[in-house]
Amino acid sequence: MESEDRFYDLAAQYAETGSDTETDFLMPEELATFRNIQSQLSYASPRVVPEDGERCCVHFGNGDAQLAVLEIVPNGAVTLRHPDILGALMGLGIERRVVGDIFPTDKKAYVVIKRAMADFFLTHCFAIGRHVVHTAILPSLPEEATPKFAEEEVVLSSLRLDRFVSTVFHLGRAAAQKAIQEGLVFIDGAEEKRVAVTIKPPCRVSFRHHGKVQCGSILRRTRKESFVMGIRRYL
């Protein structure tokens, strides 16, 4: 579990040595911890990678993150399932913290993984479940597996979470408050039950069974002093 102290230590390490460094893939609550102190670590150029990932690392420095993408192709017309792929990784002794998002598609699957572990998987995994597979390392996630989203602008009378959920997910304010209090709304993967908490872009807001959006910057203010925010709505 990455703590605040760990983020400060990695930032200091980069500042002292000039060598890039990064965390393992973070749990939602760990990413939320980082978001709370991100501005205090700006001297170390931290960024979340992959930017659109569910499971992300925090990279300190201006170089490339040490990540790779595995392309896994089964023999025959089968679809590899997420649990089977993850089980194969764990079965090789690969820890979950070095594995990012897994993207099964109709004919292939893709896994974001720490680069240091990619070659190990390549040379040790020849089957997933009962299916023989062929694996390659790609430089980036192919288009078919990248998250799809639509760019929108929303007008918000307030940056309170209940106002945001009500406006963005098209339901009444009372219903939005009830959903938040029932634990159905998450900010950067962490459950948020406070209806009056302020949205602080950039962040990702997920509403269980309703979808998720990435909050962008405040683009402008209206004549009535409402906020116009750019968002990405994931499809």
mmCIF file of C-alpha atoms in Angstrom:
data_model
loop_
_atom_site.group_PDB
_atom_site.id
_atom_site.type_symbol
_atom_site.label_atom_id
_atom_site.label_comp_id
_atom_site.label_asym_id
_atom_site.label_seq_id
_atom_site.Cartn_x
_atom_site.Cartn_y
_atom_site.Cartn_z
ATOM 1 C CA MET A 1 0.000 0.000 0.000
ATOM 2 C CA GLU A 2 1.519 3.305 -1.127
ATOM 3 C CA SER A 3 1.289 6.001 1.567
ATOM 4 C CA GLU A 4 1.775 9.763 1.403
ATOM 5 C CA ASP A 5 5.313 9.261 2.709
ATOM 6 C CA ARG A 6 6.099 6.911 -0.169
ATOM 7 C CA PHE A 7 5.051 9.506 -2.755
ATOM 8 C CA TYR A 8 7.167 12.160 -1.026
ATOM 9 C CA ASP A 9 10.122 9.746 -0.943
ATOM 10 C CA LEU A 10 9.894 8.988 -4.663
ATOM 11 C CA ALA A 11 9.599 12.692 -5.499
ATOM 12 C CA ALA A 12 12.653 13.467 -3.358
ATOM 13 C CA GLN A 13 14.559 10.608 -4.989
ATOM 14 C CA TYR A 14 13.925 12.073 -8.430
ATOM 15 C CA ALA A 15 14.838 15.593 -7.264
ATOM 16 C CA GLU A 16 18.114 14.385 -5.750
ATOM 17 C CA THR A 17 19.257 12.013 -8.495
ATOM 18 C CA GLY A 18 17.563 13.285 -11.638
ATOM 19 C CA SER A 19 16.666 9.671 -12.440
ATOM 20 C CA ASP A 20 13.046 8.917 -13.294
ATOM 21 C CA THR A 21 11.166 6.623 -10.955
ATOM 22 C CA GLU A 22 7.604 5.401 -10.558
ATOM 23 C CA THR A 23 5.210 3.485 -8.359
ATOM 24 C CA ASP A 24 3.657 0.127 -9.051
ATOM 25 C CA PHE A 25 0.030 0.103 -10.248
ATOM 26 C CA LEU A 26 -2.079 1.758 -7.592
ATOM 27 C CA MET A 27 -5.286 0.790 -5.843
ATOM 28 C CA PRO A 28 -8.050 3.438 -6.118
ATOM 29 C CA GLU A 29 -7.524 4.660 -2.562
ATOM 30 C CA GLU A 30 -3.784 5.000 -3.212
ATOM 31 C CA LEU A 31 -4.427 7.082 -6.318
ATOM 32 C CA ALA A 32 -6.807 9.250 -4.293
ATOM 33 C CA THR A 33 -4.036 9.758 -1.713
ATOM 34 C CA PHE A 34 -1.690 10.904 -4.470
ATOM 35 C CA ARG A 35 -4.277 13.277 -5.923
ATOM 36 C CA ASN A 36 -4.598 14.955 -2.523
ATOM 37 C CA ILE A 37 -0.904 15.882 -2.450
ATOM 38 C CA GLN A 38 -0.112 16.067 -6.169
ATOM 39 C CA SER A 39 0.323 19.847 -6.201
ATOM 40 C CA GLN A 40 2.912 19.613 -3.413
ATOM 41 C CA LEU A 41 5.053 17.296 -5.555
ATOM 42 C CA SER A 42 5.063 19.421 -8.715
ATOM 43 C CA TYR A 43 8.835 19.933 -8.448
ATOM 44 C CA ALA A 44 9.258 16.250 -9.399
ATOM 45 C CA SER A 45 6.973 16.385 -12.481
ATOM 46 C CA PRO A 46 4.616 13.601 -11.350
ATOM 47 C CA ARG A 47 2.047 12.273 -13.791
ATOM 48 C CA VAL A 48 -0.458 9.443 -13.790
ATOM 49 C CA VAL A 49 0.149 6.754 -16.436
ATOM 50 C CA PRO A 50 -1.667 5.445 -18.367
ATOM 51 C CA GLU A 51 -3.721 8.623 -18.279
ATOM 52 C CA ASP A 52 -6.994 6.832 -19.089
ATOM 53 C CA GLY A 53 -6.285 3.648 -17.152
ATOM 54 C CA GLU A 54 -8.329 2.173 -14.349
ATOM 55 C CA ARG A 55 -5.125 0.918 -12.739
ATOM 56 C CA CYS A 56 -2.380 3.533 -12.993
ATOM 57 C CA CYS A 57 1.174 4.264 -11.867
ATOM 58 C CA VAL A 58 2.562 7.616 -10.791
ATOM 59 C CA HIS A 59 5.714 8.461 -12.745
ATOM 60 C CA PHE A 60 8.189 11.051 -11.461
ATOM 61 C CA GLY A 61 10.335 12.734 -14.114
ATOM 62 C CA ASN A 62 10.042 13.636 -17.772
ATOM 63 C CA GLY A 63 11.036 10.329 -19.348
ATOM 64 C CA ASP A 64 8.871 7.433 -20.488
ATOM 65 C CA ALA A 65 7.077 5.225 -18.004
ATOM 66 C CA GLN A 66 8.492 1.707 -17.706
ATOM 67 C CA LEU A 67 5.384 -0.006 -19.041
ATOM 68 C CA ALA A 68 4.692 -2.426 -21.857
ATOM 69 C CA VAL A 69 1.631 -3.912 -23.524
ATOM 70 C CA LEU A 70 1.279 -7.673 -23.955
ATOM 71 C CA GLU A 71 -0.724 -8.885 -26.937
ATOM 72 C CA ILE A 72 -2.102 -12.368 -26.272
ATOM 73 C CA VAL A 73 -3.552 -14.319 -29.205
ATOM 74 C CA PRO A 74 -5.186 -17.716 -28.589
ATOM 75 C CA ASN A 75 -5.216 -20.567 -31.086
ATOM 76 C CA GLY A 76 -8.691 -20.917 -32.509
ATOM 77 C CA ALA A 77 -11.799 -18.780 -32.327
ATOM 78 C CA VAL A 78 -12.042 -18.283 -28.573
ATOM 79 C CA THR A 79 -12.379 -15.215 -26.381
ATOM 80 C CA LEU A 80 -9.998 -15.045 -23.445
ATOM 81 C CA ARG A 81 -11.711 -13.998 -20.216
ATOM 82 C CA HIS A 82 -10.324 -11.436 -17.798
ATOM 83 C CA PRO A 83 -10.230 -13.876 -14.805
ATOM 84 C CA ASP A 84 -8.366 -16.506 -16.842
ATOM 85 C CA ILE A 85 -5.745 -14.011 -18.009
ATOM 86 C CA LEU A 86 -5.230 -12.683 -14.505
ATOM 87 C CA GLY A 87 -5.084 -16.233 -13.170
ATOM 88 C CA ALA A 88 -2.359 -17.131 -15.671
ATOM 89 C CA LEU A 89 -0.315 -14.114 -14.576
ATOM 90 C CA MET A 90 -0.705 -14.947 -10.898
ATOM 91 C CA GLY A 91 0.084 -18.584 -11.620
ATOM 92 C CA LEU A 92 3.505 -17.536 -12.893
ATOM 93 C CA GLY A 93 4.187 -15.736 -9.634
ATOM 94 C CA ILE A 94 3.645 -12.274 -11.132
ATOM 95 C CA GLU A 95 2.268 -9.957 -8.455
ATOM 96 C CA ARG A 96 -0.950 -8.064 -9.095
ATOM 97 C CA ARG A 97 0.745 -4.752 -8.309
ATOM 98 C CA VAL A 98 2.888 -4.957 -11.468
ATOM 99 C CA VAL A 99 -0.114 -5.666 -13.726
ATOM 100 C CA GLY A 100 -2.348 -2.869 -14.978
ATOM 101 C CA ASP A 101 -5.527 -3.031 -17.001
ATOM 102 C CA ILE A 102 -6.532 -6.141 -18.935
ATOM 103 C CA PHE A 103 -8.484 -5.717 -22.179
ATOM 104 C CA PRO A 104 -10.089 -8.875 -23.638
ATOM 105 C CA THR A 105 -11.421 -8.460 -27.189
ATOM 106 C CA ASP A 106 -13.126 -10.910 -29.539
ATOM 107 C CA LYS A 107 -9.911 -12.363 -30.952
ATOM 108 C CA LYS A 108 -7.098 -11.100 -28.733
ATOM 109 C CA ALA A 109 -6.369 -9.730 -25.308
ATOM 110 C CA TYR A 110 -4.071 -6.962 -24.172
ATOM 111 C CA VAL A 111 -2.399 -6.494 -20.814
ATOM 112 C CA VAL A 112 -0.632 -3.378 -19.545
ATOM 113 C CA ILE A 113 2.274 -4.543 -17.415
ATOM 114 C CA LYS A 114 5.548 -3.366 -15.955
ATOM 115 C CA ARG A 115 8.182 -3.607 -18.668
ATOM 116 C CA ALA A 116 10.505 -5.636 -16.443
ATOM 117 C CA MET A 117 7.894 -8.410 -16.265
ATOM 118 C CA ALA A 118 6.863 -8.432 -19.925
ATOM 119 C CA ASP A 119 9.735 -10.611 -21.136
ATOM 120 C CA PHE A 120 9.184 -13.025 -18.265
ATOM 121 C CA PHE A 121 5.574 -13.551 -19.278
ATOM 122 C CA LEU A 122 6.573 -13.871 -22.918
ATOM 123 C CA THR A 123 8.985 -16.720 -22.212
ATOM 124 C CA HIS A 124 6.927 -18.570 -19.597
ATOM 125 C CA CYS A 125 3.274 -18.399 -20.627
ATOM 126 C CA PHE A 126 2.204 -20.650 -23.503
ATOM 127 C CA ALA A 127 -1.375 -21.395 -22.481
ATOM 128 C CA ILE A 128 -4.246 -19.696 -20.695
ATOM 129 C CA GLY A 129 -6.722 -22.181 -19.337
ATOM 130 C CA ARG A 130 -6.986 -24.883 -22.009
ATOM 131 C CA HIS A 131 -6.020 -22.549 -24.841
ATOM 132 C CA VAL A 132 -2.574 -22.341 -26.389
ATOM 133 C CA VAL A 133 -1.597 -18.691 -26.814
ATOM 134 C CA HIS A 134 1.000 -16.657 -28.665
ATOM 135 C CA THR A 135 2.267 -13.504 -27.001
ATOM 136 C CA ALA A 136 4.047 -10.410 -28.275
ATOM 137 C CA ILE A 137 5.148 -7.128 -26.722
ATOM 138 C CA LEU A 138 3.693 -3.980 -28.260
ATOM 139 C CA PRO A 139 4.925 -0.396 -27.784
ATOM 140 C CA SER A 140 1.434 0.877 -26.978
ATOM 141 C CA LEU A 141 -2.185 -0.153 -26.647
ATOM 142 C CA PRO A 142 -3.780 -0.637 -30.100
ATOM 143 C CA GLU A 143 -6.782 1.401 -31.156
ATOM 144 C CA GLU A 144 -9.244 -1.479 -30.719
ATOM 145 C CA ALA A 145 -8.458 -1.663 -27.000
ATOM 146 C CA THR A 146 -8.103 2.014 -26.116
ATOM 147 C CA PRO A 147 -10.890 3.513 -23.985
ATOM 148 C CA LYS A 148 -13.513 5.302 -26.095
ATOM 149 C CA PHE A 149 -15.005 8.585 -24.983
ATOM 150 C CA ALA A 150 -16.925 11.609 -26.178
ATOM 151 C CA GLU A 151 -15.815 15.185 -25.458
ATOM 152 C CA GLU A 152 -18.524 17.368 -23.917
ATOM 153 C CA GLU A 153 -19.020 20.673 -22.152
ATOM 154 C CA VAL A 154 -21.311 20.840 -19.120
ATOM 155 C CA VAL A 155 -22.669 23.869 -17.292
ATOM 156 C CA LEU A 156 -22.505 23.517 -13.508
ATOM 157 C CA SER A 157 -24.108 25.932 -11.089
ATOM 158 C CA SER A 158 -21.750 24.589 -8.416
ATOM 159 C CA LEU A 159 -18.764 22.248 -8.165
ATOM 160 C CA ARG A 160 -20.436 20.311 -5.342
ATOM 161 C CA LEU A 161 -20.511 16.575 -6.024
ATOM 162 C CA ASP A 162 -24.298 16.299 -5.831
ATOM 163 C CA ARG A 163 -24.727 19.113 -8.359
ATOM 164 C CA PHE A 164 -22.134 17.508 -10.609
ATOM 165 C CA VAL A 165 -23.738 14.042 -10.506
ATOM 166 C CA SER A 166 -27.191 15.502 -11.045
ATOM 167 C CA THR A 167 -26.092 17.505 -14.100
ATOM 168 C CA VAL A 168 -23.697 15.063 -15.743
ATOM 169 C CA PHE A 169 -25.749 11.894 -15.234
ATOM 170 C CA HIS A 170 -29.137 13.533 -15.840
ATOM 171 C CA LEU A 171 -31.097 12.904 -12.670
ATOM 172 C CA GLY A 172 -32.678 15.010 -9.952
ATOM 173 C CA ARG A 173 -30.571 16.465 -7.181
ATOM 174 C CA ALA A 174 -32.334 14.453 -4.472
ATOM 175 C CA ALA A 175 -31.672 11.246 -6.427
ATOM 176 C CA ALA A 176 -28.029 12.274 -6.882
ATOM 177 C CA GLN A 177 -27.652 12.869 -3.143
ATOM 178 C CA LYS A 178 -29.243 9.502 -2.352
ATOM 179 C CA ALA A 179 -26.887 7.708 -4.771
ATOM 180 C CA ILE A 180 -23.841 9.393 -3.235
ATOM 181 C CA GLN A 181 -24.923 8.563 0.309
ATOM 182 C CA GLU A 182 -25.491 4.930 -0.710
ATOM 183 C CA GLY A 183 -21.883 4.623 -1.888
ATOM 184 C CA LEU A 184 -22.571 4.460 -5.623
ATOM 185 C CA VAL A 185 -20.308 7.365 -6.625
ATOM 186 C CA PHE A 186 -16.508 7.226 -6.780
ATOM 187 C CA ILE A 187 -13.856 9.885 -7.325
ATOM 188 C CA ASP A 188 -10.642 8.464 -8.798
ATOM 189 C CA GLY A 189 -11.829 5.028 -7.733
ATOM 190 C CA ALA A 190 -12.431 5.949 -4.090
ATOM 191 C CA GLU A 191 -15.963 5.826 -2.696
ATOM 192 C CA GLU A 192 -17.238 9.295 -1.829
ATOM 193 C CA LYS A 193 -20.345 9.685 0.355
ATOM 194 C CA ARG A 194 -20.090 13.415 1.062
ATOM 195 C CA VAL A 195 -22.661 15.158 -1.107
ATOM 196 C CA ALA A 196 -21.098 18.600 -0.645
ATOM 197 C CA VAL A 197 -17.483 17.689 -1.405
ATOM 198 C CA THR A 198 -15.972 19.883 -4.132
ATOM 199 C CA ILE A 199 -14.967 18.423 -7.493
ATOM 200 C CA LYS A 200 -11.308 19.245 -8.169
ATOM 201 C CA PRO A 201 -10.252 18.606 -11.778
ATOM 202 C CA PRO A 202 -8.550 16.656 -13.090
ATOM 203 C CA CYS A 203 -10.375 13.721 -11.567
ATOM 204 C CA ARG A 204 -12.518 10.813 -12.697
ATOM 205 C CA VAL A 205 -16.052 10.451 -11.401
ATOM 206 C CA SER A 206 -17.745 7.062 -11.679
ATOM 207 C CA PHE A 207 -21.408 6.396 -10.960
ATOM 208 C CA ARG A 208 -22.130 2.690 -10.605
ATOM 209 C CA HIS A 209 -24.417 1.428 -13.391
ATOM 210 C CA HIS A 210 -24.472 4.897 -14.968
ATOM 211 C CA GLY A 211 -20.958 5.311 -16.381
ATOM 212 C CA LYS A 212 -17.907 7.451 -15.730
ATOM 213 C CA VAL A 213 -16.469 10.778 -16.829
ATOM 214 C CA GLN A 214 -13.081 12.431 -16.718
ATOM 215 C CA CYS A 215 -13.286 16.024 -15.485
ATOM 216 C CA GLY A 216 -11.235 18.519 -17.432
ATOM 217 C CA SER A 217 -10.522 22.149 -16.750
ATOM 218 C CA ILE A 218 -12.974 24.969 -16.145
ATOM 219 C CA LEU A 219 -13.270 26.519 -19.592
ATOM 220 C CA ARG A 220 -15.107 29.695 -18.672
ATOM 221 C CA ARG A 221 -17.799 31.229 -16.469
ATOM 222 C CA THR A 222 -21.279 32.145 -17.664
ATOM 223 C CA ARG A 223 -23.042 35.448 -17.072
ATOM 224 C CA LYS A 224 -24.740 33.858 -14.076
ATOM 225 C CA GLU A 225 -21.330 32.747 -12.762
ATOM 226 C CA SER A 226 -21.926 29.060 -13.498
ATOM 227 C CA PHE A 227 -18.940 26.922 -14.429
ATOM 228 C CA VAL A 228 -18.445 25.532 -17.929
ATOM 229 C CA MET A 229 -16.335 22.392 -17.608
ATOM 230 C CA GLY A 230 -14.906 20.152 -20.309
ATOM 231 C CA ILE A 231 -15.427 16.445 -19.653
ATOM 232 C CA ARG A 232 -14.719 13.125 -21.324
ATOM 233 C CA ARG A 233 -17.655 10.728 -21.111
ATOM 234 C CA TYR A 234 -16.504 7.128 -21.476
ATOM 235 C CA LEU A 235 -18.570 5.060 -23.879
#
